[in-house]
């Protein structure tokens, strides 16, 4: 009972040991590798350098303002490009990780990136197939209905909402993509002369 | 090579991409033989993690075969069968020297709040991940283990994240003999946390979720008691009732930013992105633990603020422990547990997919279809 000094319902540890494979093998904190949070042991890591060699940057690599300089290694997966790239670079240049604006700008750039990529890949001949990319087939092959309904799941109430949000945001993306494609086309097309009287 | 790429929230596809190259003398290129989809990948997939770029390849849990090594790599050769921790660490910085590999200061140019990770957005360093045929492994001398002869590939891939993360979650709970441990979340991480709590001598382990098949697995795989939170009016009251009004000694949060259970919170956070995540399960943990107890948080949240009940945490004098798992640190002990049969990580694998099925795989994991617990991806059909 919480109202007296003893711990309530102390379990029978012999019974637990018999019932549960491995019960108590790491009861001694000494057996737990990270029980002590910090263990100074630089020789154990496999590193044979004190300061790692510097990876060469082939493009201006963005970095957190909280770093003194670019780290010795860094990812080169998707260099910033387009409008989203400009926003991302600004987000890294202007705000530390402590500033909400840093993260909001990055989130905003993520959405712009989706739009830009939609249009660019259309022109690259790799148009997005939304149905395939959503993996909607899994609804059939992986028992969409049976998995969700009649099973006391806490998330079934929001299924219609999820669908609605996905549909509306996709329409928005597609619509904006359409406008961008058209704008782009008319930029490339020879200027039309429009005289007032044909 | 072929790789999974992100196209936008809820959309992924397989694309032909350039082969990764040696970009640093201690890099290796690994041909991926097995990769996993993780609950963490869902935060990227749903567009919740800032700086997730279109064209980026996810995947921080994988095993493979060394294809090529850079000039300074000493401990690996072409053809070695390897597993990588999800962390990318340099082995030499302030944090690595103290075995805090997940906090490496030399591998994430984009943020100082976390070390580099494979396939986890630019906020974790911008490294393409392992849901692909090939992957670049930086600091290869630090970030690998040769898979022992006796270990199966599926056990190995689960040891790259989910299993050590669950173990560390229990470890951070500083469990004492006979403790009552409540684990929120019966995903891979929660299941391993529950299992590990017994290894550390817990007296009672209770796992909370709303997905019946996962709770079933918590009972069979992890020998735990279970609570389907949709079956009680008030989770916190329930835990006070079943602990003689004391509360649990340790609560483990293995749910993260996309918790269900409080509709308004889910809407405001996951849907409207007004916070860094829905701290529903975290708040349940804070309120269900006893005064002066420990809350161990491994669930992933975004870098924005979340409405956490900090007043309760302070009044109760709680210890809150958190971490991205330092995977490598746990390998020696966990390898022993797997070898001795104390742990069988691959027992939670439910699906094995080809790379071409990746979009369906993500949809299934995100919508939790077909009794999914842990799906694996095999980038090359055998
Ligand atoms: N710290 C680390 O190093 C680390 C490593 C891996 C994963 N993670 C994080 O751990 C979390 C879990 O990972 P996973 O792979 O098991 O994910 P998962 O999505 O498979 O599991 C999450 C589980 O939580 C359940 N859940 C939802 N709301 C809940 C609530 N209010 N109470 C109880 N359960 C609830 C879901 O039904 C689901 O079964 C994720 O947030 C992931 O990002 C952290
Ligand atoms: Zn993971
Ligand atoms: Zn380091």
Coordinates of C-alpha atoms and ligand atoms in Angstrom, one line a residue:
Chain A
X1 CA 0.0 0.0 0.0
X2 CA 1.1 3.5 -0.8
X3 CA -0.1 4.6 2.6
X4 CA 2.3 2.5 4.6
X5 CA 6.1 2.0 4.3
X6 CA 6.2 -1.3 2.4
X7 CA 6.2 -1.8 -1.3
X8 CA 2.8 -3.2 -2.3
X9 CA 2.6 -6.8 -3.7
X10 CA 6.2 -7.8 -3.7
X11 CA 6.4 -10.4 -6.4
X12 CA 7.8 -13.9 -5.8
X13 CA 11.1 -13.7 -7.7
X14 CA 11.7 -17.5 -7.7
X15 CA 8.4 -17.9 -9.6
X16 CA 9.4 -15.2 -12.1
X17 CA 12.8 -16.8 -12.7
X18 CA 11.1 -20.1 -13.4
X19 CA 8.5 -18.6 -15.7
X20 CA 10.3 -16.0 -17.7
X21 CA 13.4 -16.9 -19.7
X22 CA 16.3 -14.8 -18.8
X23 CA 14.6 -13.2 -15.8
X24 CA 17.2 -11.2 -13.8
X25 CA 20.3 -11.9 -16.0
X26 CA 20.9 -8.2 -16.0
X27 CA 19.6 -7.5 -12.5
X28 CA 23.1 -6.4 -11.6
X29 CA 23.6 -2.9 -13.1
X30 CA 27.2 -3.9 -13.8
X31 CA 25.8 -6.2 -16.5
X32 CA 24.0 -3.3 -18.2
X33 CA 26.3 -1.7 -20.8
X34 CA 25.1 1.9 -20.4
X35 CA 23.9 1.8 -16.8
X36 CA 26.6 4.5 -16.2
X37 CA 25.7 7.2 -18.7
X38 CA 29.2 8.4 -19.6
X39 CA 32.2 6.1 -19.7
X40 CA 35.3 7.7 -20.9
X41 CA 37.0 5.2 -23.2
X42 CA 38.2 6.7 -26.4
X43 CA 40.4 3.6 -27.2
X44 CA 37.3 1.4 -27.5
X45 CA 35.6 3.0 -30.5
X46 CA 37.6 1.7 -33.4
X47 CA 38.7 5.2 -34.5
X48 CA 42.4 5.5 -35.4
X49 CA 42.3 9.3 -35.5
X50 CA 42.1 12.1 -33.0
X51 CA 40.8 14.5 -35.5
X52 CA 39.1 12.9 -38.5
X53 CA 40.1 13.8 -42.0
X54 CA 37.9 16.3 -43.7
X55 CA 35.5 15.2 -46.4
X56 CA 35.7 17.6 -49.4
X57 CA 32.5 19.5 -50.1
X58 CA 31.5 19.5 -53.8
X59 CA 28.8 22.1 -53.2
X60 CA 28.3 24.8 -50.6
X61 CA 27.2 22.6 -47.7
X62 CA 24.6 24.1 -45.4
X63 CA 25.3 23.7 -41.7
X64 CA 23.7 24.6 -38.3
X65 CA 24.9 27.9 -37.0
X66 CA 25.6 26.1 -33.8
X67 CA 28.5 24.3 -35.4
X68 CA 31.8 26.2 -35.7
X69 CA 32.5 24.8 -39.2
X70 CA 31.3 22.0 -41.4
X71 CA 31.6 18.6 -39.8
X72 CA 34.4 16.2 -40.9
X73 CA 31.9 14.0 -42.7
X74 CA 28.5 15.0 -43.9
X75 CA 25.7 13.6 -46.0
X76 CA 25.5 14.6 -49.7
X77 CA 22.1 13.0 -50.4
X78 CA 20.0 15.9 -51.8
X79 CA 21.9 19.2 -52.3
X80 CA 19.5 22.2 -52.0
X81 CA 18.1 23.3 -55.3
X82 CA 15.4 25.5 -56.6
X83 CA 13.2 27.8 -54.4
X84 CA 13.1 25.1 -51.7
X85 CA 16.9 25.2 -51.7
X86 CA 17.0 29.0 -51.3
X87 CA 14.6 28.7 -48.3
X88 CA 16.6 25.9 -46.8
X89 CA 19.9 27.8 -47.1
X90 CA 18.3 30.8 -45.5
X91 CA 16.9 28.7 -42.7
X92 CA 20.4 27.4 -41.9
X93 CA 22.1 30.7 -42.3
X94 CA 19.8 32.9 -40.3
X95 CA 18.5 30.9 -37.3
X96 CA 20.0 28.6 -34.8
X97 CA 18.2 25.4 -33.8
X98 CA 16.8 27.2 -30.8
X99 CA 14.7 29.5 -33.1
X100 CA 11.3 28.2 -34.1
X101 CA 11.6 30.1 -37.4
X102 CA 14.5 27.7 -38.3
X103 CA 12.2 24.7 -38.2
X104 CA 9.2 26.4 -39.6
X105 CA 11.2 27.6 -42.6
X106 CA 12.5 24.1 -43.2
X107 CA 9.0 22.6 -43.0
X108 CA 7.8 25.2 -45.5
X109 CA 10.7 24.4 -47.8
X110 CA 9.8 20.7 -47.6
X111 CA 6.3 21.5 -49.0
X112 CA 7.7 23.7 -51.7
X113 CA 10.2 20.9 -52.6
X114 CA 7.2 18.5 -53.1
X115 CA 5.7 20.9 -55.6
X116 CA 8.9 21.6 -57.4
X117 CA 9.8 17.9 -57.7
X118 CA 6.3 17.1 -59.0
X119 CA 6.8 19.5 -61.9
X120 CA 10.5 18.7 -62.5
X121 CA 9.9 15.0 -62.7
X122 CA 6.9 15.5 -65.0
X123 CA 9.3 17.1 -67.4
X124 CA 12.0 14.5 -66.7
X125 CA 9.4 11.9 -67.9
X126 CA 9.0 10.4 -64.5
X127 CA 5.6 11.7 -63.5
X128 CA 4.3 10.9 -60.0
X129 CA 1.7 8.1 -59.8
X130 CA 0.0 9.1 -56.7
X131 CA -2.0 5.8 -56.3
X132 CA 1.1 3.7 -56.6
X133 CA 3.2 6.0 -54.4
X134 CA 0.6 5.9 -51.7
X135 CA 0.8 2.1 -51.8
X136 CA -3.0 2.1 -51.9
X137 CA -2.9 -1.5 -53.2
X138 CA -2.1 -2.6 -49.6
X139 CA -5.7 -1.8 -48.7
X140 CA -6.6 -4.8 -50.7
X141 CA -3.6 -7.1 -50.4
X142 CA -3.2 -6.3 -46.7
X143 CA -6.8 -6.4 -45.5
X144 CA -7.5 -2.7 -45.1
X145 CA -11.0 -3.3 -43.7
X146 CA -10.4 -6.3 -41.5
X147 CA -7.4 -4.7 -40.0
X148 CA -9.2 -1.6 -38.9
X149 CA -12.8 -2.3 -38.0
X150 CA -14.3 -4.1 -35.1
X151 CA -11.1 -4.3 -33.2
X152 CA -11.3 -1.4 -30.7
X153 CA -8.6 0.6 -32.5
X154 CA -8.3 4.2 -31.3
X155 CA -7.4 5.5 -34.7
X156 CA -10.4 4.3 -36.8
X157 CA -12.4 7.5 -36.1
X158 CA -9.8 9.5 -38.0
X159 CA -9.7 7.3 -41.2
X160 CA -12.2 9.5 -43.0
X161 CA -10.3 12.5 -41.9
X162 CA -7.0 11.1 -43.0
X163 CA -8.5 10.3 -46.5
X164 CA -10.0 13.8 -46.7
X165 CA -6.7 15.5 -45.7
X166 CA -4.7 13.4 -48.1
X167 CA -7.1 14.0 -50.9
X168 CA -7.4 17.7 -50.4
X169 CA -3.7 18.3 -49.9
X170 CA -3.0 16.2 -53.1
X171 CA -5.5 18.2 -55.0
X172 CA -3.8 21.3 -53.8
X173 CA -0.4 20.0 -54.9
X174 CA -1.7 18.8 -58.2
X175 CA -3.5 22.1 -58.8
X176 CA -0.4 24.2 -57.9
X177 CA 1.7 21.8 -60.1
X178 CA -0.7 22.4 -63.0
X179 CA -0.4 26.2 -62.6
X180 CA 3.3 25.9 -62.5
X181 CA 3.5 23.7 -65.6
X182 CA 1.3 26.1 -67.5
X183 CA 3.3 29.1 -66.4
X184 CA 6.5 27.4 -67.4
X185 CA 5.1 26.4 -70.8
X186 CA 4.0 29.9 -71.6
X187 CA 7.4 31.2 -70.5
X188 CA 9.0 28.9 -73.0
X189 CA 6.5 29.4 -75.8
X190 CA 7.2 32.3 -78.3
X191 CA 5.4 35.4 -77.0
X192 CA 1.9 35.7 -78.4
X193 CA 1.1 39.0 -80.0
X194 CA -2.3 40.1 -78.9
X195 CA -3.5 43.1 -80.8
X196 CA -6.6 44.7 -79.8
X197 CA -8.1 44.3 -83.2
X198 CA -6.8 40.9 -84.6
Chain B
X1 CA 21.1 1.2 -58.4
X2 CA 17.6 1.0 -57.2
X3 CA 16.5 2.7 -54.1
X4 CA 13.4 3.8 -52.3
X5 CA 12.8 7.5 -52.5
X6 CA 10.5 10.0 -50.7
X7 CA 8.2 11.9 -53.0
X8 CA 6.2 13.8 -50.4
X9 CA 4.0 13.1 -47.3
X10 CA 2.6 9.6 -47.6
X11 CA 4.3 9.0 -51.0
X12 CA 7.3 6.9 -51.8
X13 CA 8.5 5.1 -54.8
X14 CA 11.5 3.1 -56.2
X15 CA 13.9 4.9 -58.5
X16 CA 17.1 4.3 -60.3
X17 CA 19.8 6.4 -58.5
X18 CA 23.5 6.9 -58.9
X19 CA 25.7 4.4 -57.0
X20 CA 27.0 5.9 -53.8
X21 CA 30.7 6.6 -53.9
X22 CA 33.6 6.8 -51.5
X23 CA 33.5 10.5 -50.3
X24 CA 35.9 10.2 -47.4
X25 CA 38.9 7.9 -46.9
X26 CA 37.1 6.0 -44.1
X27 CA 33.9 5.4 -46.1
X28 CA 32.8 2.0 -47.2
X29 CA 30.1 1.1 -49.7
X30 CA 27.8 -1.7 -48.6
X31 CA 25.6 -3.8 -50.7
X32 CA 22.4 -4.1 -48.7
X33 CA 21.0 -7.6 -48.2
X34 CA 18.3 -6.8 -45.7
X35 CA 16.7 -3.6 -44.4
X36 CA 13.8 -2.9 -42.1
X37 CA 11.0 -0.3 -41.9
X38 CA 10.9 1.3 -38.5
X39 CA 8.3 3.2 -36.6
X40 CA 10.7 6.2 -36.8
X41 CA 10.5 6.1 -40.6
X42 CA 6.8 6.9 -40.3
X43 CA 7.6 10.3 -38.8
X44 CA 9.5 11.0 -42.1
X45 CA 6.9 9.4 -44.3
X46 CA 4.2 11.5 -42.7
X47 CA 6.1 14.7 -43.4
X48 CA 6.6 15.5 -39.7
X49 CA 10.4 15.8 -39.6
X50 CA 11.8 19.1 -40.9
X51 CA 14.2 19.0 -43.8
X52 CA 13.0 15.7 -45.3
X53 CA 13.9 16.2 -48.9
X54 CA 12.2 14.8 -52.0
X55 CA 14.5 12.2 -53.5
X56 CA 15.9 11.2 -50.2
X57 CA 16.3 7.5 -49.4
X58 CA 15.1 6.3 -45.9
X59 CA 16.4 3.3 -44.0
X60 CA 18.5 3.3 -40.9
X61 CA 18.3 -0.4 -40.1
X62 CA 20.2 -2.7 -42.5
X63 CA 22.7 -5.4 -43.0
X64 CA 24.8 -6.1 -46.0
X65 CA 28.0 -7.1 -47.7
X66 CA 31.0 -4.8 -48.0
X67 CA 31.5 -3.9 -51.7
X68 CA 34.3 -1.3 -51.5
X69 CA 36.3 0.4 -48.8
X70 CA 38.1 3.8 -48.7
X71 CA 41.9 4.1 -48.4
X72 CA 42.0 4.5 -44.6
X73 CA 39.6 1.6 -43.7
X74 CA 41.5 -1.0 -41.7
X75 CA 39.0 -3.4 -40.2
X76 CA 36.8 -4.3 -43.2
X77 CA 37.4 -6.0 -46.5
X78 CA 35.3 -6.5 -49.5
X79 CA 32.9 -9.4 -49.0
X80 CA 32.6 -9.0 -45.2
X81 CA 29.1 -9.6 -43.8
X82 CA 28.2 -6.6 -41.7
X83 CA 25.6 -4.8 -39.7
X84 CA 25.6 -1.1 -39.0
X85 CA 24.2 0.8 -36.0
X86 CA 21.6 3.4 -37.1
X87 CA 23.9 6.0 -35.6
X88 CA 26.8 7.4 -37.6
X89 CA 29.6 8.3 -35.2
X90 CA 33.2 9.3 -35.6
X91 CA 34.6 7.5 -32.6
X92 CA 36.8 10.4 -31.5
X93 CA 34.7 13.5 -30.5
X94 CA 33.8 14.5 -27.0
X95 CA 30.7 12.4 -27.0
X96 CA 32.0 9.3 -28.8
X97 CA 34.9 9.2 -26.4
X98 CA 32.3 8.9 -23.6
X99 CA 30.5 6.1 -25.6
X100 CA 27.6 8.4 -26.3
X101 CA 27.6 7.4 -30.0
X102 CA 24.1 8.8 -30.8
X103 CA 25.4 12.2 -29.9
X104 CA 28.4 12.3 -32.1
X105 CA 29.4 15.9 -32.8
X106 CA 31.3 15.2 -36.0
X107 CA 28.7 13.6 -38.3
X108 CA 25.7 15.9 -38.4
X109 CA 26.4 19.2 -40.0
X110 CA 22.7 20.1 -40.1
X111 CA 22.0 20.0 -36.3
X112 CA 23.9 19.8 -33.0
X113 CA 20.9 18.3 -31.2
X114 CA 21.6 14.9 -32.6
X115 CA 24.4 12.9 -34.2
X116 CA 24.3 11.6 -37.8
X117 CA 21.9 8.8 -38.7
X118 CA 21.5 6.8 -41.8
X119 CA 18.4 7.7 -43.9
X120 CA 16.8 10.0 -41.4
X121 CA 16.4 13.3 -43.2
X122 CA 18.8 16.2 -43.4
X123 CA 18.0 17.1 -39.8
X124 CA 20.0 13.9 -39.0
X125 CA 22.8 14.8 -41.4
X126 CA 21.5 14.1 -44.9
X127 CA 22.8 10.6 -45.4
X128 CA 20.9 8.4 -47.8
X129 CA 19.7 5.2 -46.0
X130 CA 19.7 1.5 -46.6
X131 CA 16.3 0.8 -48.2
X132 CA 18.3 0.6 -51.4
X133 CA 20.7 -1.8 -53.2
X134 CA 23.8 0.1 -51.9
X135 CA 24.6 2.5 -49.2
X136 CA 27.5 4.7 -48.2
X137 CA 28.8 4.0 -44.7
X138 CA 30.9 6.8 -43.2
X139 CA 33.6 6.1 -40.6
X140 CA 33.3 2.4 -41.5
X141 CA 36.0 1.5 -39.0
X142 CA 33.7 2.7 -36.2
X143 CA 30.2 2.0 -37.5
X144 CA 30.0 -1.7 -38.1
X145 CA 30.1 -5.1 -36.6
X146 CA 30.9 -8.2 -38.6
X147 CA 27.9 -10.5 -38.3
X148 CA 29.0 -13.5 -36.3
X149 CA 28.7 -16.9 -38.1
X150 CA 26.0 -18.1 -35.7
X151 CA 23.8 -15.0 -36.0
X152 CA 21.0 -14.9 -38.5
X153 CA 20.6 -11.9 -40.8
X154 CA 17.1 -11.1 -39.4
X155 CA 18.4 -11.1 -35.8
X156 CA 21.2 -8.9 -36.9
X157 CA 19.0 -6.3 -38.6
X158 CA 16.9 -6.0 -35.5
X159 CA 20.0 -5.4 -33.5
X160 CA 20.7 -2.3 -35.5
X161 CA 18.0 -0.3 -33.7
X162 CA 14.7 -1.7 -32.4
X163 CA 16.2 -4.3 -30.0
X164 CA 19.0 -2.1 -28.5
X165 CA 16.6 0.8 -28.2
X166 CA 14.1 -1.2 -26.3
X167 CA 17.0 -2.5 -24.1
X168 CA 18.3 1.0 -23.5
X169 CA 14.8 2.2 -22.6
X170 CA 14.6 -0.4 -19.8
X171 CA 18.2 0.4 -18.8
X172 CA 17.4 4.1 -18.5
X173 CA 14.6 3.1 -16.2
X174 CA 17.2 1.9 -13.7
X175 CA 15.0 -1.0 -12.9
X176 CA 15.3 -2.6 -9.4
X177 CA 14.3 -6.1 -8.4
X178 CA 10.5 -6.3 -8.2
X179 CA 9.8 -3.0 -9.8
X180 CA 6.4 -2.4 -11.6
X181 CA 7.3 -1.3 -15.2
X182 CA 4.7 0.1 -17.5
X183 CA 5.6 0.2 -21.2
X184 CA 3.6 2.5 -23.5
X185 CA 3.6 1.3 -27.1
X186 CA 3.7 -2.4 -28.3
X187 CA 5.6 -1.7 -31.4
X188 CA 9.0 -3.3 -31.9
X189 CA 10.7 -0.9 -29.5
X190 CA 8.1 -1.3 -26.8
X191 CA 8.2 -5.1 -27.1
X192 CA 11.9 -5.2 -26.7
X193 CA 11.7 -2.8 -23.8
X194 CA 9.2 -5.1 -22.0
X195 CA 11.3 -8.1 -22.6
X196 CA 14.4 -6.3 -21.4
X197 CA 12.6 -5.1 -18.2
X198 CA 12.4 -8.8 -17.2
X199 CA 16.1 -9.3 -17.8
X200 CA 16.7 -6.5 -15.4
X201 CA 14.6 -8.1 -12.7
X202 CA 11.2 -6.3 -13.0
X203 CA 8.5 -7.8 -10.8
X204 CA 5.6 -6.8 -13.1
X205 CA 5.6 -5.6 -16.7
X206 CA 2.5 -4.1 -18.3
X207 CA 2.4 -3.1 -21.9
X208 CA -0.1 -0.5 -23.2
X209 CA -1.4 -0.1 -26.8
X210 CA -4.7 -0.3 -28.7
X211 CA -3.7 -2.8 -31.4
X212 CA -4.9 -6.2 -30.3
X213 CA -2.4 -8.3 -32.3
X214 CA 0.5 -6.3 -30.9
X215 CA -0.8 -6.7 -27.4
X216 CA -1.0 -10.4 -28.1
X217 CA 2.6 -10.4 -29.0
X218 CA 3.4 -8.5 -25.8
X219 CA 1.9 -11.4 -23.9
X220 CA 3.5 -14.2 -25.9
X221 CA 6.9 -12.7 -26.9
X222 CA 7.4 -10.4 -23.9
X223 CA 5.5 -12.4 -21.3
X224 CA 3.9 -9.1 -20.2
X225 CA 0.5 -8.2 -18.9
X226 CA -1.3 -5.9 -21.3
X227 CA -3.8 -3.0 -21.3
X228 CA -5.8 -2.0 -24.4
X229 CA -6.2 1.7 -23.6
X230 CA -9.5 1.8 -25.5
X231 CA -11.0 -0.5 -22.9
X232 CA -10.5 1.8 -19.9
X233 CA -12.0 5.3 -19.3
X234 CA -8.9 6.7 -17.8
X235 CA -5.4 5.2 -18.3
X236 CA -3.8 7.0 -15.4
X237 CA -6.6 6.1 -12.9
X238 CA -6.3 2.5 -14.1
X239 CA -2.6 2.4 -13.2
X240 CA -3.3 3.9 -9.8
X241 CA -6.0 1.3 -9.2
X242 CA -3.8 -1.7 -10.1
X243 CA -0.8 -0.5 -8.0
X244 CA -2.6 0.2 -4.7
X245 CA -2.7 3.9 -5.5
X246 CA 1.1 4.1 -5.7
X247 CA 1.8 4.3 -9.4
X248 CA 4.3 2.4 -11.5
X249 CA 8.0 2.5 -10.4
X250 CA 9.1 3.0 -14.0
X251 CA 7.2 4.2 -17.1
X252 CA 8.7 3.7 -20.5
X253 CA 7.5 5.8 -23.4
X254 CA 7.9 3.9 -26.7
X255 CA 5.2 5.7 -28.8
X256 CA 6.5 9.1 -29.9
X257 CA 5.1 12.0 -31.7
X258 CA 2.1 10.3 -33.4
X259 CA 0.3 8.9 -30.4
X260 CA -3.4 8.2 -30.5
X261 CA -5.7 8.2 -27.6
X262 CA -6.5 11.9 -27.4
X263 CA -8.2 13.0 -30.6
X264 CA -7.7 16.7 -30.1
X265 CA -4.0 16.3 -29.4
X266 CA -3.6 14.2 -32.5
X267 CA -5.4 16.7 -34.7
X268 CA -3.5 19.7 -33.4
X269 CA -0.1 18.1 -33.7
X270 CA 0.1 15.3 -36.3
X271 CA -2.5 16.9 -38.6
X272 CA -2.1 20.6 -38.1
X273 CA 1.6 20.5 -37.1
X274 CA 1.0 23.0 -34.3
X275 CA 3.5 21.1 -32.1
X276 CA 6.5 18.8 -32.4
X277 CA 4.2 15.8 -31.7
X278 CA 1.3 14.5 -29.6
X279 CA 2.7 13.8 -26.2
X280 CA -0.4 11.8 -25.2
X281 CA 1.6 8.7 -24.2
X282 CA 4.3 10.8 -22.6
X283 CA 1.8 12.6 -20.4
X284 CA 0.2 9.2 -19.5
X285 CA 3.6 8.1 -18.4
X286 CA 4.3 11.1 -16.3
X287 CA 1.0 10.8 -14.6
X288 CA 1.1 7.0 -14.1
X289 CA 4.5 6.7 -12.6
X290 CA 4.8 7.1 -8.8
X291 CA 6.3 10.1 -7.2
X292 CA 10.1 10.1 -7.4
X293 CA 9.8 7.4 -10.2
X294 CA 11.5 7.3 -13.5
X295 CA 10.1 8.0 -16.9
X296 CA 12.3 6.7 -19.7
X297 CA 11.5 8.2 -23.1
X298 CA 12.7 6.7 -26.4
X299 CA 9.7 7.7 -28.5
X300 CA 10.6 10.2 -31.2
X301 CA 9.4 13.8 -31.2
X302 CA 10.1 16.6 -33.6
X303 CA 12.3 19.5 -32.8
X304 CA 9.4 21.8 -32.1
X305 CA 7.9 22.2 -28.6
X306 CA 5.3 19.8 -27.3
X307 CA 2.7 20.3 -24.6
X308 CA 4.3 18.1 -22.0
X309 CA 2.9 18.1 -18.4
X310 CA 6.1 19.4 -16.9
X311 CA 4.4 20.7 -13.8
X312 CA 3.4 17.2 -12.8
X313 CA 6.9 15.9 -13.5
X314 CA 8.4 18.5 -11.2
X315 CA 5.9 18.2 -8.4
X316 CA 6.4 14.4 -8.4
X317 CA 10.2 14.7 -8.4
X318 CA 10.5 12.5 -11.4
X319 CA 13.7 11.5 -13.1
X320 CA 13.2 11.8 -16.8
X321 CA 15.7 9.9 -18.9
X322 CA 15.9 10.2 -22.6
X323 CA 18.2 9.2 -25.5
X324 CA 18.6 8.2 -29.0
X325 CA 20.0 4.7 -28.5
X326 CA 23.8 4.3 -28.6
X327 CA 23.5 1.1 -30.4
X328 CA 27.1 -0.1 -30.6
X329 CA 27.5 0.2 -26.9
X330 CA 24.9 -2.5 -26.3
X331 CA 26.1 -5.0 -28.9
X332 CA 28.5 -7.1 -26.8
X333 CA 25.9 -7.8 -24.2
X334 CA 23.0 -8.2 -26.6
X335 CA 25.0 -10.6 -28.8
X336 CA 25.5 -12.8 -25.7
X337 CA 21.8 -12.7 -25.0
X338 CA 21.0 -13.7 -28.6
X339 CA 23.6 -16.5 -28.6
X340 CA 22.4 -17.9 -25.3
X341 CA 18.8 -17.9 -26.5
X342 CA 17.7 -15.3 -23.9
X343 CA 16.6 -13.0 -26.8
X344 CA 15.3 -13.9 -30.2
X345 CA 14.9 -10.5 -31.9
X346 CA 13.7 -11.8 -35.2
X347 CA 10.6 -13.4 -33.5
X348 CA 8.8 -10.1 -34.0
X349 CA 9.3 -10.0 -37.8
X350 CA 5.9 -10.2 -39.5
X351 CA 6.5 -9.3 -43.2
X352 CA 9.2 -9.8 -45.7
X353 CA 9.0 -7.5 -48.8
X354 CA 10.7 -6.9 -52.1
X355 CA 12.0 -3.4 -52.7
X356 CA 9.3 -3.0 -55.4
X357 CA 6.6 -3.4 -52.7
X358 CA 8.0 -0.6 -50.6
X359 CA 5.1 1.8 -51.2
X360 CA 2.7 -0.9 -50.0
X361 CA 5.0 -1.6 -47.1
X362 CA 5.0 1.9 -45.9
X363 CA 1.2 2.2 -46.3
X364 CA 0.8 -1.0 -44.3
X365 CA 3.1 0.1 -41.5
X366 CA 1.6 3.6 -41.4
X367 CA -2.0 2.4 -41.3
X368 CA -1.1 -0.7 -39.2
X369 CA -2.6 -3.2 -41.5
X370 CA -2.3 -7.0 -41.7
X371 CA -1.2 -7.4 -38.1
X372 CA 2.1 -5.8 -38.9
X373 CA 4.8 -5.5 -36.3
X374 CA 8.1 -5.4 -38.1
X375 CA 8.4 -5.5 -41.9
X376 CA 11.7 -6.3 -43.6
X377 CA 12.8 -5.3 -47.1
X378 CA 15.1 -7.4 -49.3
X379 CA 16.5 -5.0 -51.9
X380 CA 17.5 -7.8 -54.2
X381 CA 15.0 -10.6 -54.8
X382 CA 17.2 -13.6 -54.0
Ligands
LIG1 N1 15.3 6.7 -29.2 C1 15.7 5.9 -30.2 O1 16.8 5.6 -30.4 C2 14.6 5.3 -31.1 C3 14.9 4.3 -31.9 C4 13.9 3.7 -32.6 C5 12.6 4.1 -32.6 N2 12.3 5.2 -31.8 C6 11.0 5.8 -31.6 O2 10.2 4.9 -30.8 C7 8.9 5.0 -31.2 C8 8.3 3.6 -31.4 O3 9.0 2.9 -32.5 P1 8.3 1.6 -33.1 O4 9.2 1.2 -34.2 O5 8.0 0.6 -32.0 O6 7.0 2.3 -33.7 P2 5.5 1.7 -34.0 O7 4.9 2.8 -34.8 O8 5.6 0.4 -34.6 O9 4.9 1.6 -32.6 C9 4.2 2.6 -31.9 C10 3.1 1.9 -31.1 O10 2.5 2.9 -30.2 C11 1.1 2.6 -30.2 N3 0.4 3.8 -29.6 C12 -0.1 4.9 -30.2 N4 -0.6 5.7 -29.4 C13 -0.4 5.2 -28.1 C14 -0.7 5.6 -26.8 N5 -1.3 6.8 -26.6 N6 -0.4 4.8 -25.8 C15 0.2 3.6 -26.0 N7 0.6 3.1 -27.2 C16 0.2 3.9 -28.3 C17 0.8 2.3 -31.6 O11 -0.4 1.7 -31.8 C18 2.0 1.4 -32.0 O12 1.7 0.1 -31.8 C19 8.8 5.9 -32.4 O13 8.4 7.2 -32.1 C20 10.2 5.9 -32.9 O14 10.6 7.0 -33.6 C21 13.3 5.8 -31.0
LIG2 ZN1 14.6 2.4 -36.4
LIG3 ZN1 31.9 11.4 -32.6

